[in-house]
Short mmCIF file of C-alpha atoms in Angstrom, two decimals:
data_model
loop_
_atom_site.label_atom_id
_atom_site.label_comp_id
_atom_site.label_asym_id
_atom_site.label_seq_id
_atom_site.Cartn_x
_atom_site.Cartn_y
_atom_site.Cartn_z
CA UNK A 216 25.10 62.61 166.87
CA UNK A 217 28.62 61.92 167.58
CA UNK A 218 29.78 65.27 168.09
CA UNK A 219 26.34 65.25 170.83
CA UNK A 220 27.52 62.76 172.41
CA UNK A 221 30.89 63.98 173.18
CA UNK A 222 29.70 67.23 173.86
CA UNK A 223 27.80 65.57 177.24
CA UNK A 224 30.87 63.42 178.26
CA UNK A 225 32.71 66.75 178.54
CA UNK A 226 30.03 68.37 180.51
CA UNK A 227 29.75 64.94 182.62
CA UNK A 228 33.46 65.26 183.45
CA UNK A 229 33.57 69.10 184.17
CA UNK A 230 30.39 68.26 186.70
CA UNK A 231 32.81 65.47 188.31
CA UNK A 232 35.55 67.87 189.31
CA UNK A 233 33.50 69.07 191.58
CA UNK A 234 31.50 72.82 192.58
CA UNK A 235 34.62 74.07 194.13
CA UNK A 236 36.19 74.20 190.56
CA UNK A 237 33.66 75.58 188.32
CA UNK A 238 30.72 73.24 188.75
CA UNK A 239 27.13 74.11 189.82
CA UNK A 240 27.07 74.10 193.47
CA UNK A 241 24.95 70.98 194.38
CA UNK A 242 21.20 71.35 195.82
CA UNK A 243 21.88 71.29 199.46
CA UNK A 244 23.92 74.39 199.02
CA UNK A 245 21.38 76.08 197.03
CA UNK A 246 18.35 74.88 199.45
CA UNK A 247 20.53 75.69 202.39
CA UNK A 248 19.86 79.33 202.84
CA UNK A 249 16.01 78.85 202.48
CA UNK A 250 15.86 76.12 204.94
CA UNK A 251 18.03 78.12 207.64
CA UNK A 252 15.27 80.95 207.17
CA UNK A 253 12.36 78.43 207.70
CA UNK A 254 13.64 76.96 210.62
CA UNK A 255 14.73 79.64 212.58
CA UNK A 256 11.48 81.43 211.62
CA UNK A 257 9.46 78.04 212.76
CA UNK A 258 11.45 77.81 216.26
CA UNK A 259 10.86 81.39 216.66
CA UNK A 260 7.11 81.18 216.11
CA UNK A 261 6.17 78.03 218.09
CA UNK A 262 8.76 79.18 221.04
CA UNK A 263 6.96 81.03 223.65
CA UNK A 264 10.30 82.31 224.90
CA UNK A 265 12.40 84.95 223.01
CA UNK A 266 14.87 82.49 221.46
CA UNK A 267 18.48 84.16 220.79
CA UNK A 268 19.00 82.91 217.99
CA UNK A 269 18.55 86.00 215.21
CA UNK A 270 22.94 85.74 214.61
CA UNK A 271 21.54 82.74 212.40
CA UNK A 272 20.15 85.16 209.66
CA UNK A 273 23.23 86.68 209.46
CA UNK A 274 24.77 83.98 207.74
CA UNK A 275 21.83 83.64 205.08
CA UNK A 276 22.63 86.72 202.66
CA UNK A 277 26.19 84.85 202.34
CA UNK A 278 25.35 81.58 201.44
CA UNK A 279 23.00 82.77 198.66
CA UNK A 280 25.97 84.30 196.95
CA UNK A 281 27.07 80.75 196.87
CA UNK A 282 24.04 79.77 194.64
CA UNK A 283 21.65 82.97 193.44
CA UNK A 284 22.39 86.21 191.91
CA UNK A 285 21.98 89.31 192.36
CA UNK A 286 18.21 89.51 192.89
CA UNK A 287 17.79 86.15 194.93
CA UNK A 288 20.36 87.12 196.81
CA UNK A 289 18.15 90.89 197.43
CA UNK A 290 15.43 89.20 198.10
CA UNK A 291 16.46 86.74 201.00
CA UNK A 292 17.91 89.59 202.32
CA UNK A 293 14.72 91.41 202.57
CA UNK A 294 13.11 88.21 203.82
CA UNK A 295 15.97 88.24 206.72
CA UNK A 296 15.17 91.59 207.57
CA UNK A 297 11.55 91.28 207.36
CA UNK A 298 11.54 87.96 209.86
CA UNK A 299 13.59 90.00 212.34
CA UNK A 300 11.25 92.54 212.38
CA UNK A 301 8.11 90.42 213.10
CA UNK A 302 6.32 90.68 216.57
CA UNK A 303 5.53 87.11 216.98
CA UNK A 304 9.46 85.60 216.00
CA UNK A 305 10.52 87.66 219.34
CA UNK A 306 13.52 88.78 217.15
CA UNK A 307 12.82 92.30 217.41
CA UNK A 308 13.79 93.01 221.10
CA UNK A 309 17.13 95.40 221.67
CA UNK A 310 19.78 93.35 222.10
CA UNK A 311 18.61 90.15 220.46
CA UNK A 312 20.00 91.01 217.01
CA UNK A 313 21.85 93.94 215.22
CA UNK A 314 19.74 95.04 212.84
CA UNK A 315 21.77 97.33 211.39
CA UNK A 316 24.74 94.85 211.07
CA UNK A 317 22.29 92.36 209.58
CA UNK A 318 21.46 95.09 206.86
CA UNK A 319 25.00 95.82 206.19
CA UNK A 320 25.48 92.17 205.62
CA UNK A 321 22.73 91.55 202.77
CA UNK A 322 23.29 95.13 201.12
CA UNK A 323 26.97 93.52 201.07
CA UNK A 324 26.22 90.39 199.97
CA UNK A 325 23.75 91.48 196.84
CA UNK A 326 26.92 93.89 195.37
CA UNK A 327 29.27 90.99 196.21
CA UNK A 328 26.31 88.37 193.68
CA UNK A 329 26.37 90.99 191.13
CA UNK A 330 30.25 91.02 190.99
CA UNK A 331 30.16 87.17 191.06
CA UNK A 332 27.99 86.71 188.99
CA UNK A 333 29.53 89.11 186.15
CA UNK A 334 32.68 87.63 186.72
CA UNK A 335 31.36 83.71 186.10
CA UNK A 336 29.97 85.57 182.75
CA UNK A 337 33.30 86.34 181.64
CA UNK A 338 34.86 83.32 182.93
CA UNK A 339 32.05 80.91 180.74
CA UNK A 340 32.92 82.94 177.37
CA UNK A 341 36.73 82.70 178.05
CA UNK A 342 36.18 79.23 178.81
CA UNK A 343 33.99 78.61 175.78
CA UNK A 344 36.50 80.09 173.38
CA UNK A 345 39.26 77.94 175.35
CA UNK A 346 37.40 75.08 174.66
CA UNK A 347 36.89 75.84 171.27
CA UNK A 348 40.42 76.44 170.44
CA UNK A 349 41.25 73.08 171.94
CA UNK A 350 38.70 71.02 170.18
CA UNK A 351 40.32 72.90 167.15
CA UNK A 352 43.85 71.85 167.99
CA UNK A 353 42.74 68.00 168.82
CA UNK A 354 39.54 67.42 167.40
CA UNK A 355 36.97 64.09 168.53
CA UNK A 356 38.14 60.56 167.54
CA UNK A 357 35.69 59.54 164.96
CA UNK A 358 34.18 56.50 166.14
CA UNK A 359 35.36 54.69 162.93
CA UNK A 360 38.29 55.30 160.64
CA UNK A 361 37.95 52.99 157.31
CA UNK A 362 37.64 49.53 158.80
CA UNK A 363 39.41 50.31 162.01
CA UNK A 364 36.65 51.12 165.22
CA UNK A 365 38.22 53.76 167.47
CA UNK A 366 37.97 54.61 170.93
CA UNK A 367 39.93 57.34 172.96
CA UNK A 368 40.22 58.13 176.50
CA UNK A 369 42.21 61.44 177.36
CA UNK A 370 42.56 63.13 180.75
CA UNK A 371 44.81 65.93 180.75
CA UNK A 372 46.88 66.29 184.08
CA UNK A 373 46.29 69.94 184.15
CA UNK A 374 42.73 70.65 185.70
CA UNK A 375 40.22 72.55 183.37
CA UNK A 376 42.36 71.84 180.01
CA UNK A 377 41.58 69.24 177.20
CA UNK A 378 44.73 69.31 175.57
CA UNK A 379 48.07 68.27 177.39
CA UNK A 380 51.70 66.93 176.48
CA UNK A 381 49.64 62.75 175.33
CA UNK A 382 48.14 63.01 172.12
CA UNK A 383 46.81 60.44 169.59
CA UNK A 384 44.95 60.37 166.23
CA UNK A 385 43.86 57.89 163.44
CA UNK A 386 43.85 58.28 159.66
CA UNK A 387 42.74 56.65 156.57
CA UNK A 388 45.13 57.56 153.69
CA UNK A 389 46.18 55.58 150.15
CA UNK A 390 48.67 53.31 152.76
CA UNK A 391 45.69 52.47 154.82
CA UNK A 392 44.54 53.08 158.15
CA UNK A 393 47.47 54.79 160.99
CA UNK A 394 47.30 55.54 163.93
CA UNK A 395 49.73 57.24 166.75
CA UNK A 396 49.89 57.92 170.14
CA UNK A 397 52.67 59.89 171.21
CA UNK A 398 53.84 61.86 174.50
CA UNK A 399 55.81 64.91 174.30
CA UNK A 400 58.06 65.71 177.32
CA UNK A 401 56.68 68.26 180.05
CA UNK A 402 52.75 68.94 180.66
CA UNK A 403 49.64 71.13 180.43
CA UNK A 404 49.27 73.87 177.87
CA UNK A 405 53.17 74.63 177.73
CA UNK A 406 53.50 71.10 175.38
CA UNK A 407 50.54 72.16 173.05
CA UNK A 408 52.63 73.73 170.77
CA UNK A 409 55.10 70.43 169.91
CA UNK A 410 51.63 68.77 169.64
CA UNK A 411 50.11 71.01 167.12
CA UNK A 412 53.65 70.27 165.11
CA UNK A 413 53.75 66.25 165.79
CA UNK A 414 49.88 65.97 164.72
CA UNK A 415 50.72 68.08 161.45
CA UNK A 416 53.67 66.43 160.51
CA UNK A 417 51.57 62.43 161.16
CA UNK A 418 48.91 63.67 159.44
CA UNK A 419 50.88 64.93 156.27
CA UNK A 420 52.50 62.15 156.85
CA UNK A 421 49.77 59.45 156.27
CA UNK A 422 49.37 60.77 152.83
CA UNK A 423 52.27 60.66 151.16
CA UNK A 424 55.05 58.15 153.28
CA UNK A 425 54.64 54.54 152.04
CA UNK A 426 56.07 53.01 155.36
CA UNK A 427 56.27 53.62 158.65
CA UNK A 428 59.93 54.40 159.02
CA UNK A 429 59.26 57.69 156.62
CA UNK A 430 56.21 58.66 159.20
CA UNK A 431 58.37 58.49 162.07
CA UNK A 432 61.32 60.19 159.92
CA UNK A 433 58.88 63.11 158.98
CA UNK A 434 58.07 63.53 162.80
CA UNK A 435 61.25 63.16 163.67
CA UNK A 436 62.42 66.15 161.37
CA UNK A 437 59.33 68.25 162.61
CA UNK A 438 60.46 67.67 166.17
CA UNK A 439 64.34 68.89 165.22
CA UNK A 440 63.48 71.80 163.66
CA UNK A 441 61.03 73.26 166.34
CA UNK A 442 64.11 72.16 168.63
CA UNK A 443 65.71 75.23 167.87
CA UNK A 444 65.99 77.90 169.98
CA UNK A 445 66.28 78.04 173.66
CA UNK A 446 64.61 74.69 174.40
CA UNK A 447 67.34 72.76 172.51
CA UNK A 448 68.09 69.59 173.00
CA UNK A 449 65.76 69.00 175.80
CA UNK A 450 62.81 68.36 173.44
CA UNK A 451 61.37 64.99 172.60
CA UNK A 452 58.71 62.69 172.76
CA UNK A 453 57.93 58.92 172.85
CA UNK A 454 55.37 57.81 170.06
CA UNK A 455 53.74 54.23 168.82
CA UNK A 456 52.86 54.21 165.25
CA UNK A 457 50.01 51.73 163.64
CA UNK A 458 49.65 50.42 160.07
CA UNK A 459 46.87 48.46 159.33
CA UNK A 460 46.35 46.49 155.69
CA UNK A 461 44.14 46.88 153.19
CA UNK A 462 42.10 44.09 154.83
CA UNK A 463 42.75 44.92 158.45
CA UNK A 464 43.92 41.43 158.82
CA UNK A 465 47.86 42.94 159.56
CA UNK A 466 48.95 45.80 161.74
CA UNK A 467 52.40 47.02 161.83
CA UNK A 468 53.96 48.69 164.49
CA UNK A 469 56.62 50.64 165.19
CA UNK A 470 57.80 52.14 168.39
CA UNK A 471 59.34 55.16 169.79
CA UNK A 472 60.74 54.96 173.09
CA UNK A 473 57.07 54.57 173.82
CA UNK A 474 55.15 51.75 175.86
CA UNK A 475 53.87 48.99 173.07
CA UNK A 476 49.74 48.14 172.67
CA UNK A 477 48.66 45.16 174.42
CA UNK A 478 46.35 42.88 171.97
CA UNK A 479 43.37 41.86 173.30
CA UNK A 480 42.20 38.73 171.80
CA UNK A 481 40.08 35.97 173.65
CA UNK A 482 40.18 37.21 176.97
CA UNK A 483 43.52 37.80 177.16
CA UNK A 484 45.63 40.55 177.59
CA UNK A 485 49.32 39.96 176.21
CA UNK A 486 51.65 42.59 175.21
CA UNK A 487 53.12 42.59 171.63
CA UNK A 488 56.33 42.51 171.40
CA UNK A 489 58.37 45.78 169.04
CA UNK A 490 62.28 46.52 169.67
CA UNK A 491 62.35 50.01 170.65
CA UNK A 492 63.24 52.15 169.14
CA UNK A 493 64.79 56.02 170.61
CA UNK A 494 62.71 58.82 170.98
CA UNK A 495 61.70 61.22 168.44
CA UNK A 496 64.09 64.12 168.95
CA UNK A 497 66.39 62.09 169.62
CA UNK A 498 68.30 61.19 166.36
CA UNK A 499 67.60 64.28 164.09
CA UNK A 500 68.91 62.31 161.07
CA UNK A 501 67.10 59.22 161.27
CA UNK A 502 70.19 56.88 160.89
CA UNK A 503 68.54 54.36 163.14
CA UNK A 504 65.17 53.49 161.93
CA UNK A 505 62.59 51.81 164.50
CA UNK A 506 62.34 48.27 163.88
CA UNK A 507 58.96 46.98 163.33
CA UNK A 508 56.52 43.81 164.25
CA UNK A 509 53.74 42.81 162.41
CA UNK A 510 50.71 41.46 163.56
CA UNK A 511 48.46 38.87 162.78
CA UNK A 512 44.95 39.86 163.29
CA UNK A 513 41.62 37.68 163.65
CA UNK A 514 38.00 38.61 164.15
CA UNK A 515 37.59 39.99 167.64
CA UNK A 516 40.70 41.14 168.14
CA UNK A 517 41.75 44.24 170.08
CA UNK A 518 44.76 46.35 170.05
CA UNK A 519 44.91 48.45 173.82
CA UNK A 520 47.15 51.50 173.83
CA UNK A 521 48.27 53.73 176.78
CA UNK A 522 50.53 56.54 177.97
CA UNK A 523 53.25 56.63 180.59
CA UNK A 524 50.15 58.28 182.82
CA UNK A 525 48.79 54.35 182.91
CA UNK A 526 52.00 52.51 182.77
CA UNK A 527 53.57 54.25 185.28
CA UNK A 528 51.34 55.31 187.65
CA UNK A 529 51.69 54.12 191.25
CA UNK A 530 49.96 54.07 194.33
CA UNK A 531 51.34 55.78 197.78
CA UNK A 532 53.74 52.45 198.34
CA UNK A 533 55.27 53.37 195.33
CA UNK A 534 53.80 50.19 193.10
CA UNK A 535 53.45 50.49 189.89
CA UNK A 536 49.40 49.59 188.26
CA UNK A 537 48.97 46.24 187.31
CA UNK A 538 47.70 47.37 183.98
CA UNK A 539 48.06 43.81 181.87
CA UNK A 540 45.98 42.20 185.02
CA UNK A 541 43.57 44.62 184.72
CA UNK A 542 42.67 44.54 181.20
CA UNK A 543 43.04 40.75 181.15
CA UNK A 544 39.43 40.93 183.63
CA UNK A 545 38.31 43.77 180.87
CA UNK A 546 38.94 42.26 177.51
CA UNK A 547 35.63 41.47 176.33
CA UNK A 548 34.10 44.85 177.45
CA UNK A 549 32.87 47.29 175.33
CA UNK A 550 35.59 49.79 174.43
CA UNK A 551 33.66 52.81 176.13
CA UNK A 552 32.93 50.49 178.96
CA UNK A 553 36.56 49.23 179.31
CA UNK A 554 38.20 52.54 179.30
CA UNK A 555 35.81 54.41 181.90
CA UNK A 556 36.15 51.02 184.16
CA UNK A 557 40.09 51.57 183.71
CA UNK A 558 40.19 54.93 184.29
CA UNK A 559 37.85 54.68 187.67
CA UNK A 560 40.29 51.50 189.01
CA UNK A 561 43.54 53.54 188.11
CA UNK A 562 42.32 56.59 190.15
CA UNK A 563 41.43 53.98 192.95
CA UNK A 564 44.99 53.03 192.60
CA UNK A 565 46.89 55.89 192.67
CA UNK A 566 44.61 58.31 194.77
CA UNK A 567 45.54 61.25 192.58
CA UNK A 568 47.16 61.23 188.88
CA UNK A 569 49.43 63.93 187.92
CA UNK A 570 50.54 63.28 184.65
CA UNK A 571 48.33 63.26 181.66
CA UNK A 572 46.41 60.07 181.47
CA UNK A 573 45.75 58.23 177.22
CA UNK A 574 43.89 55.47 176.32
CA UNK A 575 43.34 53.74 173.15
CA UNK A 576 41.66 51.06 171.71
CA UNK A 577 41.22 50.02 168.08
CA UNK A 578 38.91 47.64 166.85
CA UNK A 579 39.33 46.38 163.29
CA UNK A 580 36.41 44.38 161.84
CA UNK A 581 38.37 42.24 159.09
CA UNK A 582 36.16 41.93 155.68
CA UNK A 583 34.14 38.60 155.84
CA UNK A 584 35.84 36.20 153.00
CA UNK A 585 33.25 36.16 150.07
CA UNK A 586 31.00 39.00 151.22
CA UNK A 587 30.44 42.38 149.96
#
């Protein structure tokens, strides 16, 4: 059901970017060419003056390219040329209308459907497999890892991808429940390579490091060794590692150049405070370990984390979004709620967002003392 679920989110968002960029065209588009028939036909008819308007029909073999295939598109044709040569529409008189041009037009029109249309068949099984690979690469967020609730917003900056340069992932494993949520410098598909590396090495990781410091390490030395070559020193990413106890009562945290979560907890919004540490990449040797905070955690509580597409994003005057404001009037939302709230007030904000956009909130539902 969960995999269902996501599956129509996609398909939600792919319909909001519009028909321009993939999506069905919308119903006025597709009605359009049969209402311009049926009203020129209908003025035609109850005119008892030869009305000049026949150039109309021209433009209907077109615009059902826009929304029919091949056939359809045959057919109004037909219907076009049929109409003009009616008696009573007064469409038929020399000079009125080129029928010739207007048969050139829909014989035009049906070859340029069945190219279109061929073409969107290729483009849907490239995108398919596209899709597929991605969902391969970063899989769903399971709606619950041990006793940790998880809910994940992503919007990659590059239009039509699901994968970008922002990345996160939780894991249960014999230290308990992780989590990360890392940004690797640059965008689009060119970062899903250092990705694919940073989610292997985390993952591995969470299975056999007892602390955080030898997660971040093992990252770290993933990052360094796909550093080689002509990229060099120029790559590196900012990350935010999660520890939760046994109990979920305790998180640890540990950061990475990265922004820290904001814990939710009674309304409020306050951000937790972690000494930074550098970026992953950064020291290959690890002779600086992060520092890290722990956490106190109580029934209710929330922990809110976001990329540098949230914490830095600004509107036209150049100010940055009040993102501790906003979540402070958010707090007690639903997770799904919260996020798709966040995301529609950040693009109010901003206008436009070009870098890739994460969200992350984790729930953990403490065991109740005495109960099974």
């Amino acid at each position: 059901m969960t995999t269902t679920v996501r599956v129509r989110r996609w398909r939600r968002y792919r319909e909001e970017r519009g028909w321009l960029r993939g999506a069905p065209p919308p119903r006025w588009v597709r009605v359009l060419p049969v209402v311009l028939l049926a009203g020129v036909t209908t003025a035609t008819l109850l005119s008892r003056d030869a009305l000049d308007i026949g150039f109309l029909l021209g433009a209907i073999p077109p615009l059902a390219v826009l929304s029919y295939g091949p056939l359809l598109t045959a057919v109004m044709g037909a219907l076009v040329v049929i109409v003009l040569n009616v008696p009573a529409t007064h469409l038929n008189q020399p000079g009125n209308t080129d029928l010739l041009t207007i048969v050139f037009v829909a014989v035009l029109s049906v070859f340029v459907a069945y190219v279109a249309r061929h073409r969107d068949a290729q483009l849907v099984t490239e995108q398919t497999v596209a899709e597929a690979v991605q969902r391969a690469v970063v899989p769903p967020l399971p709606d619950r890892v041990g006793d940790v609730g998880c809910w994940g917003l992503y919007r990659a900056a590059q239009t039509g991808t699901l994968v970008g340069g922002d990345f996160f992932d939780v894991r249960d494993g014999p230290y308990g429940v992780r989590a990360v949520m890392a940004d690797v410098q640059g965008h689009g598909l060119a970062t899903v390579p250092t990705v694919v590396s940073l989610l292997g090495a985390f993952r591995e990781a969470v299975l056999d490091q007892p602390d955080l410091e030898g997660v971040a390490a093992r990252m770290d030395r993933r990052l360094t060794a796909d550093a080689v070559g002509p990229r060099g020193a120029e790559l590196f990413a900012t990350a935010v590692l999660l520890e939760f106890s046994g109990d979920v009562r305790t998180v640890r945290i540990a950061v990475r150049g990265h922004p820290p979560p904001i814990l939710l907890r009674d309304g409020q919004a306050s951000e937790i405070l972690v000494t930074p540490g550098i970026p992953l990449g950064v020291d290959p040797f690890g002779v600086r370990p992060p520092k890290e905070a722990t956490v106190e955690l109580g029934p209710g509580d929330r922990l809110f984390l976001a990329s540098d597409g949230v914490w830095e994003a600004r509107d036209t005057s150049g100010a940055f979004y009040p993102l501790a404001e906003r979540l402070r009037g958010l707090a007690t939302e639903d997770p799904a709620v919260l996020t798709a709230r966040l995301w529609a007030d950040l693009l109010e904000h901003c206008g436009a967002i070009r870098d890739d956009t994460t969200m992350l909130v984790l729930t953990p539902r403490p065991a109740i003392a005495g109960g099974g």
